[in-house]
Amino acid sequence: MHNLPESRLPELAEEIRKKIISVVAKNGGHLASNLGIVELTVALHRVFTSPEDAIIFDVSHQCYAHKMLTGRYEQFDSLRQHGGISGFTRHNESPHDYFDNGHASTSISQALGLLTAWEAQGKKGKVVAVIGDGALTGGLAFEGLMHAGQLAKNLIVILNDNKMSIDANNGMLSSYLSRITVSHFYQTARRCIDRIVDAIPNSKHHLGKLLFRFKRGLKGLFLTDNLFTDLGFEYVGPLDGHNIKELEEVLRRVRTLSQPVVVHIRTKKGKGYSPAENDPASFHGIGPFAISDGKVEKFDALSFTEAFSNSVVALAETHPEIAAITAAMAKGTGLDAFSRHFADRFFDVGIAEEHAVTFASGLARGGMIPVVAIYSTFIQRSIDQIIHDVALPALPVVLVFDRAGPVPNDGETHQGVFDISLLRSVPNLQMLCPASASDLSLCLDWAVHCGLPVAIRYPKLTCPSELPAFSLPVVPGRGILLTCSDFEPSLSVEFEDTEPRQKLLLVCTGGFYSETLQAARALLLDSIYADIYCLRFIKPLDEAYIKDLAAQYTGVLLIEDGVKTGGVAEYIQMLLYASGYTNTAVKAFPETFFAHGSRAQVCEDAGMLPKHLVHSAKQLLNS
C-alpha cells in the first residue's frame, strides 16, 4: 500500500467500502462509522508505519478498514462471528491493535501513556489517537487532553468530526466544533507559508522564531477561542476527511512536530452507501440487512427494549414529573419514542454516562423523577456517581440497564454480566430483573412510585410469552412462582405417586428466564418436576419467603445471568445454608471475559445453555 500510486487510492477506498458493506450486510456490525473513516485510515497507514507507530482507535468500532490493511483481509468475512475476528481492536488478534477498546473516550489517555513509556525506554515511534463519533464529549477525553498539553509530548490526536456519536451529537462541544471551521483561512495561509519557507535553504534555523511568532499571531487573529491551543496543542484543520492527498500532506508535516497536535478532519458518516448516509444513526450498529435498500428483516416479537419504550411513554403521559435521560443512544435504549412525545423532558447528554447519572440526581432533588436508560456495559463507568450522588442521598432516580447479561456479537467489552455484583451491595438501591413485557411494565411503574433509587435490568432479547403470573402486583422483595403446570399445561407426565418423589426449584433472574424455562421443560420430559421462581427482585429479597419456599423442594438450582462472585445466586445459597438447607447449586457466569458470538454461543462458552442447567439439576438431585 505504501507503494501504491496516488491515482489508485480512490480505487482502494472503494474496494474497502464494498467489502465492509458486503460483510456487515451478512454479519451485522458498525457500518456508518466505518464507511466514514476509510480515506483517513488509508492515509494514516501510508504516512505512519504500524506497528512501529501506534494507531489507537477510540471505541474502535470504526477499525474495519484498519483490520483489512493490517493483514486481516482474508479473515474479514468472519467479522463478529464466533471464533472469527472481533468488530473492535483486540491486542491478542494483531500487534497492530495496541488496546482492547470498546468503550468511548479512552484513546487519548492510552496514547499518552504509551508514548510516555516509549520515550522512557528510548523507543522511537509516533503515537496517534483517533477519536470521534462523539467520544470527545466524554470527560476522560478532556482529562487526557489536559495532561498531554501539560507534558508537552509529541502526541498526535486525530479528531474525526462527523457530527455523530451513536445518535446525533448534542451539547456545546458539537456546536464548538462546527464554529471552529472558521479556521480554514488560517490553515490555508499556514500551509502556503510552510511550503514557501521549506524552499528556502536553512530556513528553519534562521527564520524559526520569526515564523513561530507570525503563526501565533495568525492564531490570535483567527482562533481566539480555540480550546485545543489553549490546552497546549498545535491545531490543524478542519480538513476534508475524504481527500487522501490532502490528509497525507498534512499528516506528513504533523509527523515532524515535536509537540502535541490536534488534526481536525470532517467526514461523512456512512460515506459511499446512500441508506447509511441518509440515516447514519440507524446504520451505526445494525443487524444483517439487504444491500439493495438497506432494509433490516423485522420480527413481530416484542423486545425488552421495545417493551420499556412503550411502558415509559405510557407512564409519562400521566406523570409530568417523569424525565428521560440517555447517553447518546436514544434509539438503542428505546427512548427515541419518548423524545418525540416529550421533547422538553428528554435529555441526551452525549457519551457522558457519569454526567447522566449525576444530572439525574439534580433533577430528582428538584422534584422530577428521572429515568436514565444506559446499556449495562456502559453503566460501569458511573458506579461512583450511582453510589455517591444517587444512593447515598436516596434520591428517586430510576436506572434502566439495557443489554444486561450475555450480549451477542460485540464481545468482551460489551457483556453485561457485572452489574449485579457491582451494585448489589450498595445501600438504598433497589434492583429488579423483570422476565416479561408485562413484568417490566409493572416493575417500571413500581420504580417510578417507590421514592427510592431503583435499577432495572433486562437482556437484549425478545420477550417470552406472557403467563398470568407475570401480571401479579409487585410486592417488594417477592418474586414470581411458576409451577410446572403454568408453563407446560399440555405436556402430560405420569408419576408413580400422586406427588413426585423429587421436586426441583429453579430460581432465576428475569433475564435468564428463557433458558431456565427450556431447562425445566427438558427436565419434565425426564420425569423431573421443576418449578421456576423468577426473582423479580435482586434486592431487596424476601428472605423468609425464599427459605420457606426452598423447604418444599428436594433441591434448589440458582441461576443468574451475571458473574457468580458477589451475585444474588451466591447470596441466596449462603442464606439457605445458614438456615440448614444445603442441597443447592449455583449456575452463573464464571469470572472471565467472553468473546463475540451469538447469545447461545456466549452461553455455550460459559456453560450456561439449557443443557448445562439440566446437567447441573440432575447432578444436584443425585447428590
XYZ file of C-alpha atoms in Angstrom:
623
model
C 0.000 0.000 0.000
C 2.894 2.364 0.697
C 3.982 1.977 -2.933
C 0.502 2.263 -4.430
C 0.321 5.155 -6.930
C -1.698 8.094 -5.666
C -4.044 7.791 -8.632
C -5.181 4.351 -7.427
C -6.035 5.369 -3.858
C -9.709 6.124 -4.645
C -9.941 2.629 -6.133
C -8.525 1.167 -2.919
C -11.001 3.144 -0.799
C -13.879 1.935 -2.968
C -12.750 -1.691 -2.664
C -12.572 -1.375 1.128
C -16.056 0.150 1.267
C -17.556 -2.618 -0.835
C -16.010 -5.240 1.407
C -17.302 -3.534 4.575
C -20.824 -3.258 3.162
C -20.957 -6.873 1.963
C -19.672 -8.342 5.248
C -21.777 -6.158 7.562
C -24.854 -6.879 5.443
C -24.296 -10.557 6.217
C -22.923 -10.439 9.784
C -24.213 -7.175 11.178
C -21.893 -4.637 12.732
C -20.959 -0.969 12.830
C -21.464 0.253 9.290
C -21.808 4.041 9.097
C -18.803 4.919 11.252
C -16.527 2.553 9.308
C -17.616 3.842 5.903
C -16.835 7.380 7.022
C -13.232 6.739 8.036
C -11.853 4.793 5.052
C -9.759 7.583 3.482
C -8.368 8.639 6.851
C -7.339 5.058 7.646
C -5.604 4.690 4.280
C -3.760 7.987 4.794
C -2.694 7.021 8.312
C -1.241 3.722 7.176
C 0.581 5.359 4.249
C 2.174 8.052 6.431
C 2.836 6.027 9.583
C 4.388 2.571 9.888
C 2.261 0.318 12.077
C 3.004 -1.299 14.478
C 6.285 0.626 14.936
C 3.978 3.642 15.054
C 0.835 3.066 17.123
C -2.606 3.951 15.756
C -5.195 3.815 18.548
C -8.863 3.953 17.645
C -11.209 5.328 20.281
C -14.161 2.976 20.935
C -12.631 1.133 17.935
C -15.931 0.280 16.294
C -14.506 2.157 13.274
C -11.467 -0.112 12.840
C -12.700 -2.301 9.950
C -10.521 -0.657 7.278
C -7.584 -0.772 9.691
C -8.072 -4.517 10.094
C -8.108 -5.111 6.353
C -4.943 -3.051 5.858
C -3.062 -4.884 8.611
C -3.218 -8.444 7.328
C -6.784 -9.434 8.163
C -8.477 -9.010 4.801
C -8.763 -12.772 4.261
C -10.346 -13.177 7.713
C -12.725 -10.265 7.348
C -15.684 -12.429 6.341
C -15.571 -13.891 9.871
C -16.137 -10.446 11.428
C -18.120 -10.701 14.705
C -18.689 -14.415 14.143
C -17.937 -16.965 16.839
C -14.242 -17.804 16.527
C -13.718 -15.036 13.936
C -12.184 -11.602 14.188
C -13.670 -9.018 16.521
C -15.552 -5.905 15.493
C -13.231 -3.946 17.793
C -9.459 -3.746 18.179
C -8.065 -6.705 20.130
C -4.418 -6.904 21.148
C -4.346 -10.709 21.077
C -5.641 -10.599 17.493
C -2.869 -8.479 15.975
C 0.212 -6.475 17.021
C -1.344 -3.576 15.097
C -4.099 -3.420 17.766
C -2.500 -1.952 20.857
C -5.595 -1.970 23.083
C -8.848 -3.891 23.564
C -11.174 -0.958 23.082
C -14.968 -0.955 23.102
C -15.880 1.966 25.346
C -15.534 5.623 24.417
C -13.079 8.391 25.325
C -10.091 6.228 26.291
C -7.757 6.724 23.317
C -6.007 9.973 24.318
C -5.086 8.719 27.793
C -3.960 5.371 26.371
C -1.895 7.053 23.668
C -0.256 9.455 26.092
C 0.688 6.629 28.451
C 2.082 4.509 25.620
C 4.105 7.408 24.213
C 5.491 8.261 27.658
C 6.568 4.629 28.186
C 8.242 4.517 24.776
C 10.152 7.725 25.431
C 11.285 6.463 28.835
C 12.744 3.391 27.125
C 14.306 5.337 24.270
C 11.950 3.774 21.735
C 11.259 5.778 18.605
C 7.848 5.870 17.029
C 4.808 8.091 16.791
C 1.543 7.504 18.636
C -1.733 8.567 17.024
C -5.092 8.657 18.818
C -8.124 8.663 16.501
C -11.141 9.979 18.360
C -14.602 10.808 17.070
C -18.186 9.535 16.983
C -18.943 11.767 19.962
C -16.189 10.301 22.162
C -14.818 13.789 22.774
C -17.941 14.519 24.842
C -16.656 12.071 27.475
C -14.840 13.621 30.417
C -11.955 11.143 30.220
C -11.015 12.553 26.813
C -10.562 16.016 28.332
C -8.543 14.634 31.219
C -6.189 13.097 28.662
C -6.026 16.306 26.617
C -5.171 18.422 29.642
C -2.439 16.051 30.791
C -0.984 15.758 27.267
C -0.774 19.535 26.968
C 0.924 19.690 30.359
C 3.500 17.016 29.481
C 4.054 18.564 26.039
C 4.570 15.132 24.477
C 4.553 14.884 20.683
C 1.177 13.175 20.708
C -0.995 13.271 17.583
C -4.750 13.402 18.121
C -6.957 12.952 15.056
C -10.388 14.433 15.714
C -12.808 12.706 13.330
C -15.670 15.181 13.344
C -18.707 13.550 11.747
C -21.298 15.339 13.921
C -22.434 11.962 15.231
C -21.912 9.677 18.194
C -24.470 6.882 18.077
C -27.253 9.392 17.732
C -26.579 12.968 16.605
C -24.071 14.788 18.790
C -25.556 17.045 21.413
C -24.162 19.790 23.600
C -21.939 22.821 23.296
C -18.875 20.834 22.199
C -20.626 19.804 18.999
C -21.556 23.437 18.336
C -17.996 24.473 19.125
C -16.531 22.052 16.592
C -18.911 23.460 13.996
C -17.847 27.044 14.768
C -14.152 26.214 14.666
C -14.350 25.757 10.903
C -13.642 29.484 10.575
C -10.010 28.434 10.953
C -9.878 27.326 7.305
C -8.264 30.608 6.231
C -5.619 30.266 8.906
C -4.745 26.717 7.897
C -4.602 27.601 4.200
C -2.301 30.536 4.933
C -0.189 28.375 7.211
C 0.327 25.669 4.615
C 1.239 28.239 1.929
C 3.812 29.832 4.236
C 5.216 26.428 5.177
C 5.687 25.479 1.533
C 7.465 28.769 0.744
C 9.742 28.554 3.773
C 10.602 24.903 3.082
C 12.065 26.007 -0.232
C 14.468 28.456 1.482
C 17.821 26.889 2.473
C 18.383 26.722 6.250
C 15.018 28.420 6.736
C 14.185 26.635 9.961
C 17.435 27.787 11.577
C 17.248 31.439 10.531
C 13.509 32.075 10.369
C 12.256 29.715 13.049
C 11.472 32.260 15.762
C 10.016 34.763 13.299
C 7.757 32.165 11.704
C 6.658 30.878 15.087
C 5.643 34.385 16.182
C 3.906 35.048 12.870
C 1.854 31.848 13.038
C 0.955 32.518 16.671
C -0.234 35.940 15.554
C -2.465 34.361 12.925
C -3.870 32.062 15.617
C -4.612 35.025 17.814
C -6.462 36.683 14.941
C -8.484 33.750 13.644
C -8.561 31.243 16.521
C -9.177 33.399 19.563
C -11.336 30.738 21.242
C -9.548 27.545 20.162
C -9.872 25.096 23.018
C -7.041 22.888 21.781
C -4.457 25.655 21.507
C -5.443 26.833 24.987
C -4.663 23.326 26.245
C -1.195 23.460 24.710
C -1.806 21.705 21.389
C -0.990 22.781 17.888
C -4.241 22.789 15.893
C -4.612 21.846 12.235
C -7.919 21.836 10.446
C -10.593 21.335 9.607
C -9.579 19.149 6.701
C -11.649 17.190 4.193
C -11.549 13.708 5.681
C -12.268 12.126 2.296
C -9.366 13.777 0.452
C -6.487 11.315 0.826
C -3.957 13.602 -0.871
C -4.644 16.495 1.493
C -4.711 14.197 4.525
C -1.353 12.664 3.615
C 0.230 16.064 3.032
C -0.852 17.358 6.434
C -0.056 14.142 8.312
C 3.488 14.086 6.900
C 4.034 17.600 8.244
C 2.452 16.761 11.574
C 4.696 13.728 11.901
C 7.739 16.004 12.138
C 6.374 18.097 15.014
C 7.844 17.623 18.480
C 4.783 18.908 20.335
C 1.189 17.732 20.836
C -1.105 18.407 17.897
C -4.798 18.023 17.111
C -5.693 17.353 13.478
C -9.362 18.185 12.946
C -10.993 16.425 9.982
C -14.558 16.497 8.736
C -16.077 13.233 7.475
C -19.491 11.981 6.462
C -20.777 9.033 8.440
C -21.987 6.316 6.078
C -19.940 7.712 3.162
C -20.453 5.786 -0.073
C -23.662 3.951 0.837
C -26.737 6.152 0.490
C -29.002 4.402 3.054
C -26.274 4.862 5.701
C -25.552 8.440 4.616
C -29.247 9.328 4.896
C -29.758 7.587 8.252
C -26.373 7.202 9.981
C -27.925 6.639 13.407
C -29.784 3.525 12.262
C -26.694 2.245 10.464
C -24.331 2.907 13.361
C -24.758 -0.599 14.731
C -27.030 -2.750 12.603
C -28.008 -6.366 12.126
C -27.875 -8.156 8.778
C -29.585 -6.139 6.032
C -30.357 -6.145 2.306
C -27.636 -4.221 0.443
C -30.064 -3.116 -2.279
C -32.166 -0.934 0.001
C -30.634 -1.214 3.473
C -33.721 -2.817 4.965
C -33.331 -4.987 8.042
C -35.541 -8.029 8.462
C -38.172 -7.236 11.090
C -39.673 -9.720 13.527
C -43.058 -9.446 15.169
C -41.753 -10.484 18.587
C -41.504 -7.644 21.095
C -38.050 -6.983 22.520
C -37.388 -5.901 26.094
C -36.131 -2.570 24.730
C -39.416 -2.005 22.878
C -41.390 -3.060 25.943
C -39.523 -0.493 28.051
C -40.062 2.167 25.387
C -43.818 1.573 25.383
C -44.042 1.499 29.174
C -42.057 4.663 29.867
C -44.051 6.642 27.284
C -47.319 5.401 28.793
C -46.202 6.381 32.301
C -45.039 9.817 31.174
C -48.493 10.525 29.710
C -49.926 10.701 33.224
C -46.801 11.717 35.147
C -45.479 15.110 34.004
C -42.647 14.841 36.528
C -41.018 11.941 34.643
C -37.942 12.875 32.603
C -35.797 10.579 30.456
C -32.019 10.692 30.063
C -29.716 8.800 27.731
C -26.027 8.935 26.814
C -26.014 9.196 23.009
C -28.183 6.127 22.475
C -31.804 7.192 22.260
C -32.607 4.591 19.606
C -30.607 1.818 21.220
C -32.393 2.209 24.555
C -35.829 2.854 23.055
C -36.013 6.438 24.332
C -36.379 7.883 20.837
C -40.161 7.433 21.188
C -40.082 9.361 24.489
C -38.087 12.149 22.808
C -40.760 12.544 20.130
C -43.625 12.681 22.652
C -41.975 14.736 25.394
C -39.125 16.716 23.866
C -38.981 19.144 26.805
C -38.435 16.257 29.258
C -35.894 14.315 27.208
C -32.143 14.824 27.608
C -29.372 13.271 25.515
C -26.169 14.183 27.340
C -23.778 12.656 24.787
C -21.253 9.973 25.660
C -21.084 11.084 29.267
C -22.567 8.378 31.467
C -21.143 9.841 34.684
C -22.797 13.174 33.969
C -26.053 11.448 33.015
C -26.360 9.898 36.491
C -25.321 12.985 38.448
C -27.530 15.203 36.279
C -30.380 12.829 37.134
C -29.653 13.306 40.831
C -30.089 17.039 40.360
C -33.397 16.540 38.554
C -34.563 14.264 41.357
C -33.607 16.779 44.044
C -35.595 19.352 42.090
C -38.767 17.262 42.227
C -38.649 15.289 38.988
C -38.448 11.520 38.524
C -35.595 10.885 36.091
C -35.378 7.611 34.178
C -31.800 7.005 32.994
C -31.508 4.351 30.271
C -27.967 3.124 29.514
C -26.507 -0.214 28.425
C -25.276 -2.364 31.300
C -21.698 -2.374 29.973
C -21.605 1.441 29.864
C -23.173 1.996 33.286
C -19.940 0.547 34.660
C -18.462 3.994 34.019
C -20.907 5.541 36.508
C -20.509 3.353 39.585
C -19.185 6.192 41.756
C -21.970 8.519 40.655
C -24.616 5.880 41.419
C -23.175 5.354 44.897
C -22.281 8.931 45.814
C -24.865 11.046 44.002
C -27.935 8.786 43.910
C -27.822 6.013 46.514
C -26.202 7.955 49.371
C -28.885 10.702 49.389
C -31.535 8.074 48.479
C -32.859 10.097 45.550
C -35.710 8.709 43.411
C -33.694 8.011 40.257
C -34.704 5.079 38.054
C -31.702 3.457 36.361
C -32.541 1.194 33.422
C -29.825 -1.211 32.283
C -30.422 -2.446 28.754
C -28.270 -5.304 27.352
C -27.803 -6.912 30.783
C -26.436 -10.443 30.893
C -24.806 -12.109 27.855
C -24.679 -9.790 24.844
C -24.287 -11.174 21.314
C -21.665 -10.212 18.729
C -19.862 -7.283 20.383
C -17.594 -9.368 22.590
C -15.658 -8.830 25.788
C -16.153 -5.100 26.237
C -19.929 -5.264 25.896
C -21.003 -8.185 28.091
C -23.497 -7.038 30.733
C -22.650 -9.633 33.382
C -21.078 -7.400 36.042
C -23.862 -5.003 37.102
C -25.379 -7.209 39.798
C -22.072 -7.840 41.558
C -21.044 -4.206 41.244
C -24.243 -2.752 42.684
C -25.979 -5.363 44.837
C -24.127 -4.230 47.971
C -24.950 -0.526 47.553
C -27.258 0.734 50.360
C -30.654 2.230 49.444
C -30.504 0.909 45.856
C -33.305 -1.439 44.827
C -32.599 -3.828 41.931
C -35.213 -5.572 39.769
C -34.954 -8.074 36.917
C -38.273 -8.457 35.041
C -38.880 -11.600 32.994
C -41.525 -10.438 30.501
C -43.053 -7.318 28.939
C -45.901 -7.112 31.449
C -43.482 -7.809 34.273
C -41.239 -4.982 33.035
C -44.184 -2.597 32.872
C -45.185 -3.401 36.463
C -41.595 -3.081 37.691
C -41.145 0.290 35.995
C -44.417 1.575 37.427
C -43.344 0.435 40.907
C -39.913 2.059 40.478
C -41.405 5.404 39.486
C -43.646 5.460 42.572
C -41.450 3.946 45.280
C -39.495 7.135 46.052
C -36.111 5.352 46.216
C -33.191 4.727 43.860
C -34.044 1.768 41.625
C -32.115 -0.163 38.980
C -33.994 -2.308 36.449
C -32.001 -4.675 34.249
C -33.059 -6.739 31.236
C -31.366 -8.530 28.321
C -31.006 -7.856 24.623
C -33.696 -10.384 23.800
C -37.260 -10.804 22.675
C -39.778 -11.005 25.483
C -41.032 -14.520 26.293
C -44.680 -15.467 26.058
C -46.792 -13.911 28.755
C -48.157 -16.019 31.602
C -50.820 -14.872 34.094
C -48.290 -14.919 36.921
C -46.235 -12.180 35.236
C -49.110 -9.754 35.795
C -49.152 -10.212 39.571
C -48.741 -6.938 41.509
C -45.241 -6.046 42.639
C -44.540 -6.942 46.266
C -41.152 -5.592 47.429
C -38.646 -8.423 47.679
C -41.044 -11.060 46.347
C -40.576 -12.921 43.063
C -42.951 -14.882 40.854
C -43.503 -18.632 41.321
C -44.376 -20.591 38.194
C -45.401 -24.165 38.773
C -44.821 -26.795 36.139
C -48.471 -26.770 35.080
C -48.286 -22.995 34.472
C -45.675 -23.152 31.735
C -46.371 -26.571 30.225
C -50.034 -27.495 30.717
C -50.186 -29.543 27.514
C -47.357 -31.872 28.486
C -48.716 -34.984 30.173
C -46.373 -36.642 32.646
C -47.416 -39.579 34.818
C -45.604 -40.007 38.113
C -45.752 -43.237 40.102
C -47.153 -41.373 43.101
C -49.620 -38.526 43.379
C -46.656 -36.328 44.213
C -43.279 -36.970 42.595
C -40.514 -38.176 44.880
C -38.185 -35.423 43.707
C -39.221 -31.825 43.171
C -36.737 -29.261 41.980
C -36.909 -25.477 42.302
C -35.152 -23.417 39.638
C -34.520 -19.891 40.933
C -33.538 -17.489 38.158
C -33.002 -13.841 37.373
C -35.539 -12.497 34.875
C -33.022 -12.076 32.079
C -32.343 -15.825 32.068
C -35.940 -16.988 32.295
C -35.991 -18.210 28.670
C -33.067 -20.613 29.183
C -34.435 -21.677 32.564
C -37.824 -22.451 31.018
C -36.209 -24.608 28.336
C -34.310 -26.500 31.027
C -37.482 -27.030 33.098
C -39.306 -28.468 30.093
C -36.404 -30.799 29.330
C -36.378 -31.985 32.953
C -40.103 -32.608 32.823
C -39.605 -34.907 29.835
C -37.255 -36.891 32.087
C -39.975 -37.071 34.763
C -38.316 -34.448 36.972
C -40.841 -31.976 38.259
C -39.284 -28.495 38.247
C -40.941 -25.244 39.277
C -39.458 -21.842 38.430
C -39.111 -18.935 40.824
C -38.343 -15.725 38.896
C -36.701 -13.439 41.408
C -38.119 -10.141 40.082
C -36.171 -8.505 42.931
C -32.419 -8.920 43.170
C -32.526 -6.541 46.102
C -34.304 -6.466 48.496
C -35.094 -10.155 48.886
C -37.972 -11.608 50.843
C -35.584 -13.937 52.639
C -38.219 -15.574 54.840
C -40.327 -16.451 51.796
C -37.327 -17.907 49.935
C -36.390 -20.111 52.889
C -39.955 -21.352 53.302
C -40.251 -21.982 49.569
C -36.977 -23.897 49.338
C -38.035 -26.221 52.158
C -40.754 -27.626 49.894
C -38.260 -28.947 47.323
C -35.664 -31.698 47.133
C -33.101 -29.316 45.674
C -32.697 -25.709 44.594
C -30.705 -24.702 41.496
C -29.869 -20.978 41.497
C -29.405 -19.472 38.011
C -28.087 -15.982 37.296
C -27.188 -14.070 34.121
C -24.281 -12.375 35.840
C -20.922 -13.350 37.293
C -21.111 -15.733 40.234
C -18.857 -13.851 42.645
C -20.847 -11.249 44.503
C -24.035 -12.158 42.689
C -27.528 -12.777 44.005
C -27.413 -16.564 43.431
C -24.349 -16.913 45.609
C -26.035 -14.805 48.295
C -29.209 -16.919 48.293
C -27.129 -20.078 48.516
C -25.401 -18.737 51.648
C -28.777 -17.680 53.033
C -30.170 -21.208 52.602
C -27.011 -22.770 54.013
C -27.353 -20.615 57.122
C -30.916 -21.870 57.598
C -29.815 -25.514 57.342
C -30.838 -26.119 53.716
C -27.749 -27.412 51.901
C -28.940 -29.173 48.747
C -28.285 -26.223 46.454
C -26.135 -25.421 43.436
C -25.326 -22.209 41.572
C -25.155 -21.756 37.805
C -23.798 -18.338 36.912
C -21.227 -16.849 34.578
C -17.606 -17.581 35.528
C -15.169 -14.743 36.074
C -13.859 -14.370 32.560
C -14.336 -12.104 29.545
C -16.463 -13.696 26.861
C -15.667 -13.224 23.177
C -18.141 -12.351 20.471
C -20.733 -14.779 19.218
C -24.481 -15.251 19.307
C -26.202 -15.322 22.694
C -26.300 -19.114 22.501
C -22.589 -19.283 21.649
C -21.670 -16.987 24.539
C -23.768 -19.167 26.848
C -22.106 -22.272 25.420
C -18.691 -20.839 26.262
C -19.918 -20.008 29.768
C -21.559 -23.395 30.353
C -24.940 -21.691 30.686
C -27.078 -23.250 27.955
C -30.282 -25.091 28.947
C -28.449 -28.409 28.515
C -25.898 -27.281 31.101
C -28.680 -26.286 33.507
C -30.290 -29.706 33.037
C -26.996 -31.445 33.757
C -26.474 -29.405 36.948
C -30.040 -30.104 38.057
C -29.617 -33.864 37.656
C -26.299 -33.784 39.485
C -27.961 -31.903 42.340
C -30.808 -34.397 42.642
C -28.436 -37.363 42.520
C -26.038 -35.973 45.099
